[in-house]
Tab-separated table of C-alpha atoms and ligand atoms in Angstrom:
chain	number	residue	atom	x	y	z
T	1	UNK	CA	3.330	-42.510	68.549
T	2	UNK	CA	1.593	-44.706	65.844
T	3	UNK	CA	-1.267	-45.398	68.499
T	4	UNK	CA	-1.437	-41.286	69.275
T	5	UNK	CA	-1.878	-40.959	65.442
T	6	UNK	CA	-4.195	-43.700	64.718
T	7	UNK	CA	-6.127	-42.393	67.892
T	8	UNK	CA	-6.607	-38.907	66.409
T	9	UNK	CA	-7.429	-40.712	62.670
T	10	UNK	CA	-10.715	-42.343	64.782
T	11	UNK	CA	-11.733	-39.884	66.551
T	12	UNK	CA	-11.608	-37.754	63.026
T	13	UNK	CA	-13.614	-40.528	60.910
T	14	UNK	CA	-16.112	-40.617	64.411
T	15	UNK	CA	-16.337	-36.884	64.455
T	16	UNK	CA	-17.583	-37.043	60.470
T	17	UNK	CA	-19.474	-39.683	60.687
T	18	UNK	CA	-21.489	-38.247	63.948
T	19	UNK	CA	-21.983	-35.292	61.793
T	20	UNK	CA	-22.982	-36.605	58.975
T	21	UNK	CA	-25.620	-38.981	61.117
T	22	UNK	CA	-26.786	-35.743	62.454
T	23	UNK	CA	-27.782	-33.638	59.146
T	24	UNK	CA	-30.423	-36.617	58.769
T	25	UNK	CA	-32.098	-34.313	61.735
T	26	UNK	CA	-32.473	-31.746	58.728
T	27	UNK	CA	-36.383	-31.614	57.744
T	28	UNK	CA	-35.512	-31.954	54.083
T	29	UNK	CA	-33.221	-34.943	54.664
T	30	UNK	CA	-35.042	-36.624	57.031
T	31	UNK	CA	-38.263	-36.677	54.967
T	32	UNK	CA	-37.047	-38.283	51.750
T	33	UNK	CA	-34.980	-41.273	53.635
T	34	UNK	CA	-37.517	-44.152	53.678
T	35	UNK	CA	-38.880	-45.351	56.518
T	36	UNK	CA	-37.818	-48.853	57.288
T	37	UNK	CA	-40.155	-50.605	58.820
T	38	UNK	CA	-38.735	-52.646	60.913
T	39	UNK	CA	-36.704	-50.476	62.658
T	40	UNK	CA	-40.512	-49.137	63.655
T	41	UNK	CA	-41.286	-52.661	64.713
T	42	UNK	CA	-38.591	-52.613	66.645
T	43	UNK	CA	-39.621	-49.118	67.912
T	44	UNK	CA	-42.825	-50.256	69.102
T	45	UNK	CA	-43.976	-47.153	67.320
T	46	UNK	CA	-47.752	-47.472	67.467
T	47	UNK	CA	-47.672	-48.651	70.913
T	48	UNK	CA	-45.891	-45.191	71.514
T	49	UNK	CA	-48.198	-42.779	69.369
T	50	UNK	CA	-51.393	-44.503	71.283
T	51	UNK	CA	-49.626	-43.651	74.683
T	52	UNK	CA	-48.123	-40.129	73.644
T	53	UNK	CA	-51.986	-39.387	72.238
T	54	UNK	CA	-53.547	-40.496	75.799
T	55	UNK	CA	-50.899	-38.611	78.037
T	56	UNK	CA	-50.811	-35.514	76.187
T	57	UNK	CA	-54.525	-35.519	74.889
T	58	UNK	CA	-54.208	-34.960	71.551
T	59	UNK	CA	-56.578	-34.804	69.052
T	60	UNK	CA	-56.354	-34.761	65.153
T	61	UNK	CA	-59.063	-33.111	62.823
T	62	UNK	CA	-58.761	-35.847	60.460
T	63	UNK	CA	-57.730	-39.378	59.392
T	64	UNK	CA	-55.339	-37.981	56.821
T	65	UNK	CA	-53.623	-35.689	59.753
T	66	UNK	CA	-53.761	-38.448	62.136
T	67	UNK	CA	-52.015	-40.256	59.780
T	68	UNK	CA	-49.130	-37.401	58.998
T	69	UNK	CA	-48.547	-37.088	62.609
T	70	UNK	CA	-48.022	-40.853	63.102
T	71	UNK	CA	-44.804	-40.191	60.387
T	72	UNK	CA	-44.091	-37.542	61.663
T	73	UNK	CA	-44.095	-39.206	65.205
T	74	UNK	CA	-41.814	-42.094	63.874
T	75	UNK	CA	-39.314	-39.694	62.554
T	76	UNK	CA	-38.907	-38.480	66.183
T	77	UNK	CA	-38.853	-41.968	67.624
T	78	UNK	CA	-35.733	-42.663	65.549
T	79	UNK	CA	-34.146	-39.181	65.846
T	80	UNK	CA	-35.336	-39.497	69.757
T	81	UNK	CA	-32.989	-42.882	69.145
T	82	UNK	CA	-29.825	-41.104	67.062
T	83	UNK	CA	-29.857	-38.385	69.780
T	84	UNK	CA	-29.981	-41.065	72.627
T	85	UNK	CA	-26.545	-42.726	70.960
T	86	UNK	CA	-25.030	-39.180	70.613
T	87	UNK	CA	-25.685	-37.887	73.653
T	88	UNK	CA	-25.420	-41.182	76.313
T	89	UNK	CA	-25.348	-38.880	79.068
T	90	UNK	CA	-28.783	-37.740	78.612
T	91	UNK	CA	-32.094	-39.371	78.265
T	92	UNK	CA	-33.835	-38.954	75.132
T	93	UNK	CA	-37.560	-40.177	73.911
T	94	UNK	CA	-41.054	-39.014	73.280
T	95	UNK	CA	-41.730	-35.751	74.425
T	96	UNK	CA	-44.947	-33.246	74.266
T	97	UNK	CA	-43.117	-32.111	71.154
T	98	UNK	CA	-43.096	-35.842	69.661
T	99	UNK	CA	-45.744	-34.884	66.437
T	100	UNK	CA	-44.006	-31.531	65.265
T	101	UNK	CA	-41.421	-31.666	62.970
T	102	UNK	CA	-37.929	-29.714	63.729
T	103	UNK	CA	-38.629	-27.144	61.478
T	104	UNK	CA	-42.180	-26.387	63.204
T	105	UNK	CA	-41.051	-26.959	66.370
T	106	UNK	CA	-38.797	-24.034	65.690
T	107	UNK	CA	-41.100	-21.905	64.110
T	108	UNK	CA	-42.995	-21.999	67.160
T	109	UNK	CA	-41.808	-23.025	70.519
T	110	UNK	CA	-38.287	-20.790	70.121
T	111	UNK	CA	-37.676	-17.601	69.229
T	112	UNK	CA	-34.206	-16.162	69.622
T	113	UNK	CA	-33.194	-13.965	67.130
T	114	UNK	CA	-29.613	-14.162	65.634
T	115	UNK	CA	-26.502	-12.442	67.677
T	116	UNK	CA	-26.820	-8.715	66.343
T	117	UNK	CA	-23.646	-6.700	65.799
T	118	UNK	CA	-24.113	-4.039	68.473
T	119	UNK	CA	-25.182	-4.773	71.947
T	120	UNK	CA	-27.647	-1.953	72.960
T	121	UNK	CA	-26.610	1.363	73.828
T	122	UNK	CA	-26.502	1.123	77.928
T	123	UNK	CA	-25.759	-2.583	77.951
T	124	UNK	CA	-22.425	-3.009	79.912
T	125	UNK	CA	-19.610	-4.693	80.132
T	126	UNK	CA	-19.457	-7.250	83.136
T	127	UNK	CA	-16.556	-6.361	85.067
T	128	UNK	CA	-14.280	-9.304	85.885
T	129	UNK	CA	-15.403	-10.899	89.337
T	130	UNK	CA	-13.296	-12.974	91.382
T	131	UNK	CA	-13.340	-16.870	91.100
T	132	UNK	CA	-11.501	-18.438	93.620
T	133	UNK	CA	-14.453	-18.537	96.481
T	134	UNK	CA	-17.221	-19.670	94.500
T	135	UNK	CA	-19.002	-22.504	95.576
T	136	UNK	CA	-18.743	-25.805	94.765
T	137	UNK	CA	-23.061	-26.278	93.803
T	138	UNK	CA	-25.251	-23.577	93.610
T	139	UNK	CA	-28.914	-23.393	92.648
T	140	UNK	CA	-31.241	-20.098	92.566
T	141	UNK	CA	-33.998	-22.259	93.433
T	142	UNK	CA	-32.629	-23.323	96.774
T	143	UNK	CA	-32.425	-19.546	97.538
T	144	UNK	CA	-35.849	-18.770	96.386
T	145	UNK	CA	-35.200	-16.292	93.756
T	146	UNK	CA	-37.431	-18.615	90.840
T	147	UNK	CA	-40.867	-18.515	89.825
T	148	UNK	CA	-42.052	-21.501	88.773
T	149	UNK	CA	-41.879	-22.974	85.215
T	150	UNK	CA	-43.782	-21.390	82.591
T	151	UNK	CA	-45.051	-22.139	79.330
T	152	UNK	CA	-44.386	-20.204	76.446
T	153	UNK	CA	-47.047	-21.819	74.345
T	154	UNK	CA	-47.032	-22.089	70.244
T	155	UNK	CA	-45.476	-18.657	70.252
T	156	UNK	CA	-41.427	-17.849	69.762
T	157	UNK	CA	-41.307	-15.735	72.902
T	158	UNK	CA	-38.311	-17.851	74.428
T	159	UNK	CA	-36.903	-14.194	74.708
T	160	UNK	CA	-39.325	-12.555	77.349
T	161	UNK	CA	-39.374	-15.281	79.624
T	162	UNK	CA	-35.723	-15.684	79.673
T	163	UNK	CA	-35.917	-11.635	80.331
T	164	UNK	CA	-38.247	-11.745	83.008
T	165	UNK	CA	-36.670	-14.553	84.707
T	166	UNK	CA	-33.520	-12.903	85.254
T	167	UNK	CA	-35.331	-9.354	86.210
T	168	UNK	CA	-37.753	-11.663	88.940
T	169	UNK	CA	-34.246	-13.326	90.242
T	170	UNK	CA	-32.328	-9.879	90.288
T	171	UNK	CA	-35.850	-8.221	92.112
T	172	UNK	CA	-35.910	-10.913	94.890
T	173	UNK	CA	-32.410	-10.091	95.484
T	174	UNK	CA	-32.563	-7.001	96.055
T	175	UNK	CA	-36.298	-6.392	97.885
T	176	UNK	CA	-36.597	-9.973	99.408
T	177	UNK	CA	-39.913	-10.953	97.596
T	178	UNK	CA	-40.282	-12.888	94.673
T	179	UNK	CA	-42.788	-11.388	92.543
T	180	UNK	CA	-43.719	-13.261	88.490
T	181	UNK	CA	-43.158	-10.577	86.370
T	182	UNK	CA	-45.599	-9.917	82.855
T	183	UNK	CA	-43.647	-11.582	79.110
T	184	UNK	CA	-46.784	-10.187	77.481
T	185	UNK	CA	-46.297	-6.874	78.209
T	186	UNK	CA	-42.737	-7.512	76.585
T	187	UNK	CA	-44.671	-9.370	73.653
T	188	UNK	CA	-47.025	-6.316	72.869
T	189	UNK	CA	-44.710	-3.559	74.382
T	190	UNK	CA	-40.812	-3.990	73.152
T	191	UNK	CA	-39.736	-3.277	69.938
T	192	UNK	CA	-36.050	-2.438	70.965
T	193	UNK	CA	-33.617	-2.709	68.293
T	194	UNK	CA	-30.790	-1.475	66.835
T	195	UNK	CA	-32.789	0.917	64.200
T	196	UNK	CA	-29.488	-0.149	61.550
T	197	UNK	CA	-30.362	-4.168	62.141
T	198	UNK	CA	-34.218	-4.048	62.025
T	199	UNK	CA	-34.304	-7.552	61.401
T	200	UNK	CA	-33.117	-7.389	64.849
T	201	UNK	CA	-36.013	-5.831	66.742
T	202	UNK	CA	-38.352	-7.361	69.276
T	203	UNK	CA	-41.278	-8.821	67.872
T	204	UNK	CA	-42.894	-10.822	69.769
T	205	UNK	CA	-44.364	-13.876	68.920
T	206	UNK	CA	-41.960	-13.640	66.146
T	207	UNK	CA	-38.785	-13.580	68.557
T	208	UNK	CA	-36.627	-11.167	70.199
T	209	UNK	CA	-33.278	-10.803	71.806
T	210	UNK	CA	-33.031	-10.207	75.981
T	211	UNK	CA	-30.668	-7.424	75.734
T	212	UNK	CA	-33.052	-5.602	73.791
T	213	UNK	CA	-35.642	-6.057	76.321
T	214	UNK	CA	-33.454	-5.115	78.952
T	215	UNK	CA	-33.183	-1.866	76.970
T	216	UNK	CA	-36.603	-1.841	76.572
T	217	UNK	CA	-37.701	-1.945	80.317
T	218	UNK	CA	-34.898	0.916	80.983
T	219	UNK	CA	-36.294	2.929	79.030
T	220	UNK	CA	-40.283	2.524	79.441
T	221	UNK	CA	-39.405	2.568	83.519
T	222	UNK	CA	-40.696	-1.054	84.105
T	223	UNK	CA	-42.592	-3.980	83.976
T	224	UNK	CA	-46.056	-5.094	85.432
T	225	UNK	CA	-46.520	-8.043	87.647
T	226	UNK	CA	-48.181	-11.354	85.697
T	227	UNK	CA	-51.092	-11.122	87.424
T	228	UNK	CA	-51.910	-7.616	86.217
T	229	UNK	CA	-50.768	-8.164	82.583
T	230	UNK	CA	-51.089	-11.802	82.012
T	231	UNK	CA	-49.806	-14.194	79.399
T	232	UNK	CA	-52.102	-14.796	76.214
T	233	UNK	CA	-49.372	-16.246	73.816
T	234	UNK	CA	-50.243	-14.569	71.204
T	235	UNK	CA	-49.422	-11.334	69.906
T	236	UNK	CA	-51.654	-8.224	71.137
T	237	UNK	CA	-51.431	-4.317	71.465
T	238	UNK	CA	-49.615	-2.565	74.380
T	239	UNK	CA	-51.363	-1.764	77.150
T	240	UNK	CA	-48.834	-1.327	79.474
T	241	UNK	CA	-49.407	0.755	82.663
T	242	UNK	CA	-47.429	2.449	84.079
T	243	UNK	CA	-48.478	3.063	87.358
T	244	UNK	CA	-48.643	-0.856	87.878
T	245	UNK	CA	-45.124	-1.202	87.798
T	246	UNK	CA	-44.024	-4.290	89.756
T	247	UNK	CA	-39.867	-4.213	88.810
T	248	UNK	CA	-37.353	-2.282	87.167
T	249	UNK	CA	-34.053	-2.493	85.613
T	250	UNK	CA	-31.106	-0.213	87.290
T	251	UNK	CA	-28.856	-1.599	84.642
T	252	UNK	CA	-27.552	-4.428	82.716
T	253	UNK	CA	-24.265	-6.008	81.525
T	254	UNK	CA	-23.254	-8.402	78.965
T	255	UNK	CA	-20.982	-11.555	80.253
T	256	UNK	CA	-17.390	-12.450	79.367
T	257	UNK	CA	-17.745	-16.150	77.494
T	258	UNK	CA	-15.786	-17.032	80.109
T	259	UNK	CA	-17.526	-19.865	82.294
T	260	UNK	CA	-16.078	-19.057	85.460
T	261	UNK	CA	-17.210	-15.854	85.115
T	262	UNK	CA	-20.210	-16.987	84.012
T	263	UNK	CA	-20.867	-19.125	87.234
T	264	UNK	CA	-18.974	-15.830	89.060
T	265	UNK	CA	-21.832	-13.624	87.664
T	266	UNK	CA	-24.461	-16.466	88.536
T	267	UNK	CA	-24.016	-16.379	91.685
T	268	UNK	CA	-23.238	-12.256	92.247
T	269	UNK	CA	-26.563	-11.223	90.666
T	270	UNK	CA	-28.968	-14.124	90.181
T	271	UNK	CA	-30.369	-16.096	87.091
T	272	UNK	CA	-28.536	-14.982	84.039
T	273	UNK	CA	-30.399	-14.510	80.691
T	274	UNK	CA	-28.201	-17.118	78.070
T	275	UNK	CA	-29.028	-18.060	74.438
T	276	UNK	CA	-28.285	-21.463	73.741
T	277	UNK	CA	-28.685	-23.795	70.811
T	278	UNK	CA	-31.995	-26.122	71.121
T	279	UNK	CA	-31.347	-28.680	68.746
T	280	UNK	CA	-30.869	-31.548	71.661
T	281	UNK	CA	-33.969	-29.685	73.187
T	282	UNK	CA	-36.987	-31.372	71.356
T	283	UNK	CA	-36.540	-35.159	72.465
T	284	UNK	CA	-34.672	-34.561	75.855
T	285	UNK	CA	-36.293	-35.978	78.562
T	286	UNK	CA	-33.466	-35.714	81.909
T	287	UNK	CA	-30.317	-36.397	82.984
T	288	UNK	CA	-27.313	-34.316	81.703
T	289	UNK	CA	-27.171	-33.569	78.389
T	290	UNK	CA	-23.775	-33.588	76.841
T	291	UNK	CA	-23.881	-34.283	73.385
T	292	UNK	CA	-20.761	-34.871	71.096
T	293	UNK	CA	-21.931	-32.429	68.436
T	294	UNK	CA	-23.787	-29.067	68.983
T	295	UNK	CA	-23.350	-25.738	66.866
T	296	UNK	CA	-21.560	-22.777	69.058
T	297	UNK	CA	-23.360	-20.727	66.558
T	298	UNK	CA	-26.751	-21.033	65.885
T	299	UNK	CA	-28.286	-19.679	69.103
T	300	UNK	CA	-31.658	-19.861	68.457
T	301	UNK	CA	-33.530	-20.496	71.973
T	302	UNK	CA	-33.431	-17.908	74.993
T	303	UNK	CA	-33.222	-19.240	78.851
T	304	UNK	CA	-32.268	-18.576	82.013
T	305	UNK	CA	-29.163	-20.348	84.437
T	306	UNK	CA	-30.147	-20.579	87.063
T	307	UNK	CA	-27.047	-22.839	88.806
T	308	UNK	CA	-24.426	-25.312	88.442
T	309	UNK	CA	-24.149	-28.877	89.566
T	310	UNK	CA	-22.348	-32.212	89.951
T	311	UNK	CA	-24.453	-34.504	91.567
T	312	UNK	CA	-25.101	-37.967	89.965
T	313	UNK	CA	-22.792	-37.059	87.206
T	314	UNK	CA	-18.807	-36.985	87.787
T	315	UNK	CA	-16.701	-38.538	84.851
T	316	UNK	CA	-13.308	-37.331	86.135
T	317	UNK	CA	-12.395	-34.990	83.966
T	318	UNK	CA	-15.120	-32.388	84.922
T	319	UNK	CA	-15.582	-32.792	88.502
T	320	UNK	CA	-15.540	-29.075	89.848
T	321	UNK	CA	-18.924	-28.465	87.930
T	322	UNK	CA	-19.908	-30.593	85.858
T	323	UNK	CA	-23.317	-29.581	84.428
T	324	UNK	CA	-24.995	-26.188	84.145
T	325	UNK	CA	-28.761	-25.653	85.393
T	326	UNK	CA	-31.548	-24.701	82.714
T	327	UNK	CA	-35.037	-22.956	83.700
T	328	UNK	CA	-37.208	-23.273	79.978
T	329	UNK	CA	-40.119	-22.000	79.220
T	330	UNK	CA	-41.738	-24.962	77.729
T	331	UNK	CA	-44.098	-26.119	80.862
T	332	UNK	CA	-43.329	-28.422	84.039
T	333	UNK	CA	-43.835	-31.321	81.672
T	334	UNK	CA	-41.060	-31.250	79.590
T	335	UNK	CA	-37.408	-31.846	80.592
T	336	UNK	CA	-36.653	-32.324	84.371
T	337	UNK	CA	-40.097	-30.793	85.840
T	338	UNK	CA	-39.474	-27.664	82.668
T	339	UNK	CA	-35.277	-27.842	83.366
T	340	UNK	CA	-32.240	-28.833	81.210
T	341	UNK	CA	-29.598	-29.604	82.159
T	342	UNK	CA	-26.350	-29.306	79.963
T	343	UNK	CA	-22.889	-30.339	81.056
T	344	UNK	CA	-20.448	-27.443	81.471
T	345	UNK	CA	-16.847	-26.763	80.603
T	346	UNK	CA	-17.097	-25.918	76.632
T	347	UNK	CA	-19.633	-23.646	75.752
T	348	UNK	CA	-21.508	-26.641	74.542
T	349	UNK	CA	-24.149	-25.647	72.266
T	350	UNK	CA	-23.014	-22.163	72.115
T	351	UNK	CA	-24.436	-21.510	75.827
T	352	UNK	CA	-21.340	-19.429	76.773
T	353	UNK	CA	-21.478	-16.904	74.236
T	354	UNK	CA	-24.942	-14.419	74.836
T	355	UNK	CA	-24.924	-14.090	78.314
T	356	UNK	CA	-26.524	-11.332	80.594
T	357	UNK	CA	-26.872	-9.831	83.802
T	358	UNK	CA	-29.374	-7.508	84.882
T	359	UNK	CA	-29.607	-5.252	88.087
T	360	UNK	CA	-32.982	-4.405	89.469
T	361	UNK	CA	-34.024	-1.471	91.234
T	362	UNK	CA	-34.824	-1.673	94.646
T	363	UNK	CA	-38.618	-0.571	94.186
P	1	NAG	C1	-25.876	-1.119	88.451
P	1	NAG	O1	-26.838	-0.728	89.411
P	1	NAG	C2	-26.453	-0.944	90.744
P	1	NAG	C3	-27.643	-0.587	91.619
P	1	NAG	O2	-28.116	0.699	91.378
P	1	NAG	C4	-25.192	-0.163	91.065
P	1	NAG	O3	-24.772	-0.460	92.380
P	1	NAG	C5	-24.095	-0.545	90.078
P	1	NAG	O4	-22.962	0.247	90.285
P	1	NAG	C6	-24.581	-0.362	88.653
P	1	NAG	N1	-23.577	-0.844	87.741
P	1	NAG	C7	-23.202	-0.162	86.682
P	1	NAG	C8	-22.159	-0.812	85.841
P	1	NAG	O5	-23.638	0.929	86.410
């Protein structure tokens, strides 16, 4: 009994004390702690930059920016460190994303707009699916229903591409060919919102929400393929045609936070559109991520599932499926060739709770 309650007295100290490590990943806070140089020494940290510089060719206008990015740099090396000791599971390091701070990493390489009160007016419910048969692994990819990765640029359009992913998944499903479907038409085009939450709306570059842009392609009848309206990453007007449409939606539904039915829905009707919380995001480099803190709430990146997992990964507790599988938008050279992987069982990170399935036509 005395062990039970000292037990739960540790784990409550650890549980503060992990948070409390983690505000230092706060811009503000992490700026005015002083750098310590040793622990930079230790970091190899201009070995690093010099290496990060060459692989990712980057080039700084001047001495005085070079200079900002190498602290800026550092900061990451030791969050890249903190995140590594929270989250063992994964691995964590230098990334493309290495010079940005959090806050302008945000700013540009996300773009999910916060949970609005009303879902869309023809967004469904998801009726309950059965459980008991699914299978043990599953991966879209296997079943060639995924484009490859692509790369949202500086522009917080996380939203489209986690739209068309699921729309490209739901096509192939239901016509047999895979065909990359067009985020900038989304980008120029959709503007869906609730007109009482205009802070809501699509806005491209700016962010957006993927039931809105499920909405959206209802209603304008469709979207073109890539090729014909291509990605710029910036935003642009609408020149949407629309007798070059490549998919469209028949309808979509909104997920119970339910994993099971998650994985149930997964596997039913193809990559689902989720909104997850990136904050583990910026430094991850593989492996499963499964870190001991991670907001529920503050969804602020969209994405698409595209499977479930256990391979190389089985602590005992979560051996049916241990990990969730994460197409990003962020190019083949981040993550695990542009995937994330997240372990599953908790809504970790929130990834349970904006989920969507959409049903394409069959033209
Ligand atoms: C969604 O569309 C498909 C294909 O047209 C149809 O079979 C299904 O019943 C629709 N679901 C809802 C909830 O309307």
């Amino acid at each position: 009994m005395k062990l039970i309650i000292l037990l739960s007295l540790i784990s409550v100290l650890l549980i503060s004390v992990v948070a409390s490590v983690e505000d230092l990943s706060d811009p503000l806070i992490r700026q005015v702690i002083s750098n310590s140089d040793d622990d930079d020494h230790l970091l190899n940290a201009d070995h690093h930059f010099t290496l990060f510089k060459t692989k990712y060719g980057k080039k700084y206008a001047t001495p005085d920016e070079h200079d900002y990015r190498f602290s800026v740099f550092k900061s990451n090396l030791r969050r890249a460190k903190r995140h590594q000791l929270l989250d063992p599971t994964a691995e964590h390091g230098v990334t493309k994303f290495s010079d940005l701070t959090p806050s302008e990493f945000k700013k540009s390489f996300l773009g999910l707009k916060k949970n609005p009160l009303k879902f869309p007016s023809d967004a469904n419910k998801a009726p309950i699916l059965p459980t008991n048969d699914l299978p043990e692994d599953f991966d879209w990819r296997d079943h060639g229903a995924v484009t490859p990765v692509k790369n949202q640029g500086s522009c917080g359009s996380c939203w489209s591409f986690s739209t068309t992913g699921a729309l490209e998944g739901s096509h192939f499903l239901r016509t047999g060919e895979l065909v990359s479907l067009s985020e900038q038409q989304l980008v120029d085009c959709d503007h869906e919102c609730d007109p009482a939450e205009k802070n809501s709306c699509d806005a491209g570059c700016n962010g957006g929400l993927m039931n809105n842009a499920f909405e959206y392609i209802l209603k304008a009848g469709g979207v073109q393929k890539e090729s014909d309206y291509p990605y710029t990453g910036k935003d642009g007007t609408c020149h949407f045609d629309k007798s070059k449409i490549a998919a469209s939606v028949a309808n979509f539904s909104v997920i119970s936070t339910d994993e099971d039915q998650i994985a149930a829905n997964l596997v039913k009707h193809g990559p689902l559109a989720i909104g997850i919380n990136a904050a583990w995001m910026q430094t991850y480099i593989g492996k499963v991520s499964c870190p001991y803190v991670c907001s529920k709430k503050r969804l602020d990146h969209g994405v698409l599932l595209v499977g479930y997992g256990s391979a190389g990964y089985a602590p005992s507790r979560l051996k049916e499926k241990p990990y969730w599988i994460i197409k990003n938008s962020w190019g083949p050279d981040w993550g695990e060739d542009g995937y994330y992987k997240i372990c599953s069982g908790h809504n970790l990170c929130g990834m349970d709770t904006m989920v969507s399935a959409v049903v394409s036509t069959n033209t």
